[in-house]
PDB file of C-alpha atoms in Angstrom:
ATOM      1  CA  MET A   1     -41.066 119.237  -1.974  1.00  0.00           C
ATOM      2  CA  ALA A   2     -43.660 120.249   0.612  1.00  0.00           C
ATOM      3  CA  LYS A   3     -42.735 120.017   4.265  1.00  0.00           C
ATOM      4  CA  ALA A   4     -44.979 117.612   6.145  1.00  0.00           C
ATOM      5  CA  ASN A   5     -44.224 116.506   9.662  1.00  0.00           C
ATOM      6  CA  HIS A   6     -47.666 115.940  11.155  1.00  0.00           C
ATOM      7  CA  VAL A   7     -48.823 113.050  13.287  1.00  0.00           C
ATOM      8  CA  PHE A   8     -52.138 112.163  14.940  1.00  0.00           C
ATOM      9  CA  LEU A   9     -52.168 109.701  17.841  1.00  0.00           C
ATOM     10  CA  LEU A  10     -55.249 108.217  19.496  1.00  0.00           C
ATOM     11  CA  GLY A  11     -54.522 106.236  22.629  1.00  0.00           C
ATOM     12  CA  SER A  12     -54.369 106.066  26.419  1.00  0.00           C
ATOM     13  CA  LEU A  13     -51.715 107.224  28.861  1.00  0.00           C
ATOM     14  CA  CYS A  14     -49.545 104.519  30.424  1.00  0.00           C
ATOM     15  CA  SER A  15     -48.769 106.643  33.505  1.00  0.00           C
ATOM     16  CA  ASP A  16     -49.361 110.085  34.983  1.00  0.00           C
ATOM     17  CA  VAL A  17     -47.889 113.167  33.309  1.00  0.00           C
ATOM     18  CA  ASP A  18     -44.364 114.214  34.329  1.00  0.00           C
ATOM     19  CA  PHE A  19     -44.564 118.023  34.644  1.00  0.00           C
ATOM     20  CA  ARG A  20     -41.659 120.443  35.177  1.00  0.00           C
ATOM     21  CA  ILE A  21     -40.621 124.019  34.694  1.00  0.00           C
ATOM     22  CA  LEU A  22     -37.446 124.061  32.589  1.00  0.00           C
ATOM     23  CA  PRO A  23     -34.749 125.757  34.702  1.00  0.00           C
ATOM     24  CA  LYS A  24     -32.946 127.791  32.022  1.00  0.00           C
ATOM     25  CA  SER A  25     -36.000 129.133  30.177  1.00  0.00           C
ATOM     26  CA  GLY A  26     -38.786 128.917  32.784  1.00  0.00           C
ATOM     27  CA  VAL A  27     -41.059 127.230  30.208  1.00  0.00           C
ATOM     28  CA  SER A  28     -43.611 124.617  31.342  1.00  0.00           C
ATOM     29  CA  TYR A  29     -42.853 121.103  30.112  1.00  0.00           C
ATOM     30  CA  ALA A  30     -44.978 117.929  30.226  1.00  0.00           C
ATOM     31  CA  LYS A  31     -43.980 114.426  29.145  1.00  0.00           C
ATOM     32  CA  TYR A  32     -46.048 111.239  29.031  1.00  0.00           C
ATOM     33  CA  GLN A  33     -46.149 107.879  27.316  1.00  0.00           C
ATOM     34  CA  MET A  34     -49.163 106.647  25.365  1.00  0.00           C
ATOM     35  CA  ALA A  35     -50.318 103.168  24.366  1.00  0.00           C
ATOM     36  CA  ILE A  36     -51.404 103.166  20.712  1.00  0.00           C
ATOM     37  CA  ASN A  37     -53.052 100.052  19.255  1.00  0.00           C
ATOM     38  CA  ARG A  38     -52.057  99.070  15.735  1.00  0.00           C
ATOM     39  CA  ASP A  39     -54.621  98.160  13.075  1.00  0.00           C
ATOM     40  CA  LYS A  40     -56.171  94.695  13.198  1.00  0.00           C
ATOM     41  CA  ASN A  41     -54.771  93.851  16.661  1.00  0.00           C
ATOM     42  CA  LYS A  42     -51.196  93.565  15.367  1.00  0.00           C
ATOM     43  CA  GLY A  43     -49.589  94.933  18.505  1.00  0.00           C
ATOM     44  CA  THR A  44     -49.237  98.138  20.473  1.00  0.00           C
ATOM     45  CA  ASP A  45     -46.769 101.011  20.250  1.00  0.00           C
ATOM     46  CA  TYR A  46     -45.699 103.201  23.179  1.00  0.00           C
ATOM     47  CA  PRO A  47     -44.495 106.596  21.915  1.00  0.00           C
ATOM     48  CA  TRP A  48     -43.410 109.407  24.242  1.00  0.00           C
ATOM     49  CA  VAL A  49     -45.261 112.703  23.897  1.00  0.00           C
ATOM     50  CA  CYS A  50     -44.047 116.060  25.187  1.00  0.00           C
ATOM     51  CA  SER A  51     -45.686 119.472  25.259  1.00  0.00           C
ATOM     52  CA  PHE A  52     -44.590 122.966  26.194  1.00  0.00           C
ATOM     53  CA  GLY A  53     -46.095 126.162  27.599  1.00  0.00           C
ATOM     54  CA  LYS A  54     -49.875 126.425  27.929  1.00  0.00           C
ATOM     55  CA  GLN A  55     -50.377 123.034  26.280  1.00  0.00           C
ATOM     56  CA  ALA A  56     -48.167 121.409  28.951  1.00  0.00           C
ATOM     57  CA  GLU A  57     -50.099 123.149  31.740  1.00  0.00           C
ATOM     58  CA  SER A  58     -53.390 121.975  30.251  1.00  0.00           C
ATOM     59  CA  ASP A  59     -52.079 118.420  29.824  1.00  0.00           C
ATOM     60  CA  VAL A  60     -51.015 118.089  33.471  1.00  0.00           C
ATOM     61  CA  ALA A  61     -54.385 119.466  34.626  1.00  0.00           C
ATOM     62  CA  HIS A  62     -56.498 117.094  32.495  1.00  0.00           C
ATOM     63  CA  LEU A  63     -54.520 113.888  31.899  1.00  0.00           C
ATOM     64  CA  ARG A  64     -54.002 110.965  34.284  1.00  0.00           C
ATOM     65  CA  LYS A  65     -52.964 107.343  33.873  1.00  0.00           C
ATOM     66  CA  SER A  66     -55.513 105.634  31.544  1.00  0.00           C
ATOM     67  CA  SER A  67     -56.830 108.954  30.147  1.00  0.00           C
ATOM     68  CA  GLN A  68     -57.693 108.662  26.471  1.00  0.00           C
ATOM     69  CA  CYS A  69     -56.705 111.535  24.204  1.00  0.00           C
ATOM     70  CA  LEU A  70     -56.110 112.538  20.605  1.00  0.00           C
ATOM     71  CA  VAL A  71     -52.744 114.227  20.051  1.00  0.00           C
ATOM     72  CA  ARG A  72     -51.886 116.338  17.015  1.00  0.00           C
ATOM     73  CA  GLY A  73     -48.210 117.118  16.732  1.00  0.00           C
ATOM     74  CA  ARG A  74     -44.906 116.501  15.007  1.00  0.00           C
ATOM     75  CA  ILE A  75     -42.119 113.955  15.317  1.00  0.00           C
ATOM     76  CA  GLN A  76     -38.852 115.211  16.748  1.00  0.00           C
ATOM     77  CA  THR A  77     -35.527 113.430  17.168  1.00  0.00           C
ATOM     78  CA  ARG A  78     -32.971 114.831  19.588  1.00  0.00           C
ATOM     79  CA  GLU A  79     -29.543 113.854  20.820  1.00  0.00           C
ATOM     80  CA  PHE A  80     -28.540 113.924  24.470  1.00  0.00           C
ATOM     81  CA  MET A  81     -25.891 112.560  26.815  1.00  0.00           C
ATOM     82  CA  GLN A  82     -27.208 109.719  28.985  1.00  0.00           C
ATOM     83  CA  PRO A  83     -25.548 109.401  32.404  1.00  0.00           C
ATOM     84  CA  LEU A  84     -24.577 105.834  33.337  1.00  0.00           C
ATOM     85  CA  THR A  85     -23.124 104.260  36.494  1.00  0.00           C
ATOM     86  CA  CYS A  86     -21.324 100.933  36.740  1.00  0.00           C
ATOM     87  CA  PRO A  87     -23.174  98.734  39.273  1.00  0.00           C
ATOM     88  CA  SER A  88     -19.905  97.045  40.338  1.00  0.00           C
ATOM     89  CA  CYS A  89     -17.474  99.937  40.823  1.00  0.00           C
ATOM     90  CA  SER A  90     -19.808 102.999  40.768  1.00  0.00           C
ATOM     91  CA  HIS A  91     -17.771 104.604  37.959  1.00  0.00           C
ATOM     92  CA  GLU A  92     -19.880 107.268  36.220  1.00  0.00           C
ATOM     93  CA  TRP A  93     -19.777 108.267  32.550  1.00  0.00           C
ATOM     94  CA  GLU A  94     -22.034 109.590  29.786  1.00  0.00           C
ATOM     95  CA  LYS A  95     -22.962 107.976  26.526  1.00  0.00           C
ATOM     96  CA  PRO A  96     -24.478 109.708  23.487  1.00  0.00           C
ATOM     97  CA  SER A  97     -28.129 108.717  23.005  1.00  0.00           C
ATOM     98  CA  VAL A  98     -30.987 109.594  20.670  1.00  0.00           C
ATOM     99  CA  ALA A  99     -34.673 110.040  21.535  1.00  0.00           C
ATOM    100  CA  THR A 100     -37.586 110.186  19.101  1.00  0.00           C
ATOM    101  CA  GLU A 101     -40.784 111.686  20.503  1.00  0.00           C
ATOM    102  CA  VAL A 102     -43.954 113.472  19.462  1.00  0.00           C
ATOM    103  CA  VAL A 103     -44.184 117.187  20.290  1.00  0.00           C
ATOM    104  CA  ALA A 104     -47.878 117.917  20.882  1.00  0.00           C
ATOM    105  CA  ASP A 105     -49.361 121.051  19.305  1.00  0.00           C
ATOM    106  CA  ASN A 106     -52.924 120.240  20.337  1.00  0.00           C
ATOM    107  CA  VAL A 107     -54.476 117.609  22.624  1.00  0.00           C
ATOM    108  CA  GLU A 108     -58.163 116.659  22.713  1.00  0.00           C
ATOM    109  CA  TYR A 109     -59.157 115.158  26.060  1.00  0.00           C
ATOM    110  CA  LEU A 110     -61.563 112.238  25.571  1.00  0.00           C
ATOM    111  CA  ASN A 111     -62.305 109.512  28.152  1.00  0.00           C
ATOM    112  CA  ASN A 112     -61.129 109.282  31.784  1.00  0.00           C
ATOM    113  CA  CYS A 113     -59.775 112.830  31.746  1.00  0.00           C
ATOM    114  CA  HIS A 114     -59.932 115.186  34.725  1.00  0.00           C
ATOM    115  CA  PHE A 115     -61.818 118.467  34.347  1.00  0.00           C
ATOM    116  CA  PRO A 116     -61.259 120.534  37.527  1.00  0.00           C
ATOM    117  CA  GLU A 117     -63.326 123.425  36.159  1.00  0.00           C
ATOM    118  CA  LYS A 118     -66.391 121.130  35.981  1.00  0.00           C
ATOM    119  CA  ASP A 119     -65.787 119.926  39.555  1.00  0.00           C
ATOM    120  CA  SER A 120     -65.903 123.515  40.836  1.00  0.00           C
ATOM    121  CA  GLU A 121     -69.099 124.235  38.831  1.00  0.00           C
ATOM    122  CA  THR A 122     -70.798 121.159  40.321  1.00  0.00           C
ATOM    123  CA  ALA A 123     -69.728 122.115  43.870  1.00  0.00           C
ATOM    124  CA  SER A 124     -71.111 125.658  43.544  1.00  0.00           C
ATOM    125  CA  ALA A 125     -74.451 124.515  42.051  1.00  0.00           C
TER     126      ALA A 125
END
């Protein structure tokens, strides 16, 4: 059976990009949530998208809240320990959790995106 884990998402960002440098590896990491309309106005989905390396650096430079983009990537599910705190007694513990997200391989920047290189060209002209 052929391996096929490809997804294309067309939508708008719900908030600004969360950008970090991962402490152990030093790799750039970007994470953002998109609003994706379903066919025939049957609702909206809000998947999380993450990118790494040069793609993450490009995403944080170009994307803002309400930016429209086309993401090509793959679906990834990962397990992690979620820290929790009791609001009454402040006892802390961790619970196993699962996250499903899209790992972006390529992002096309469409509407309401920021292009700093064009701003500098306009200023020098």
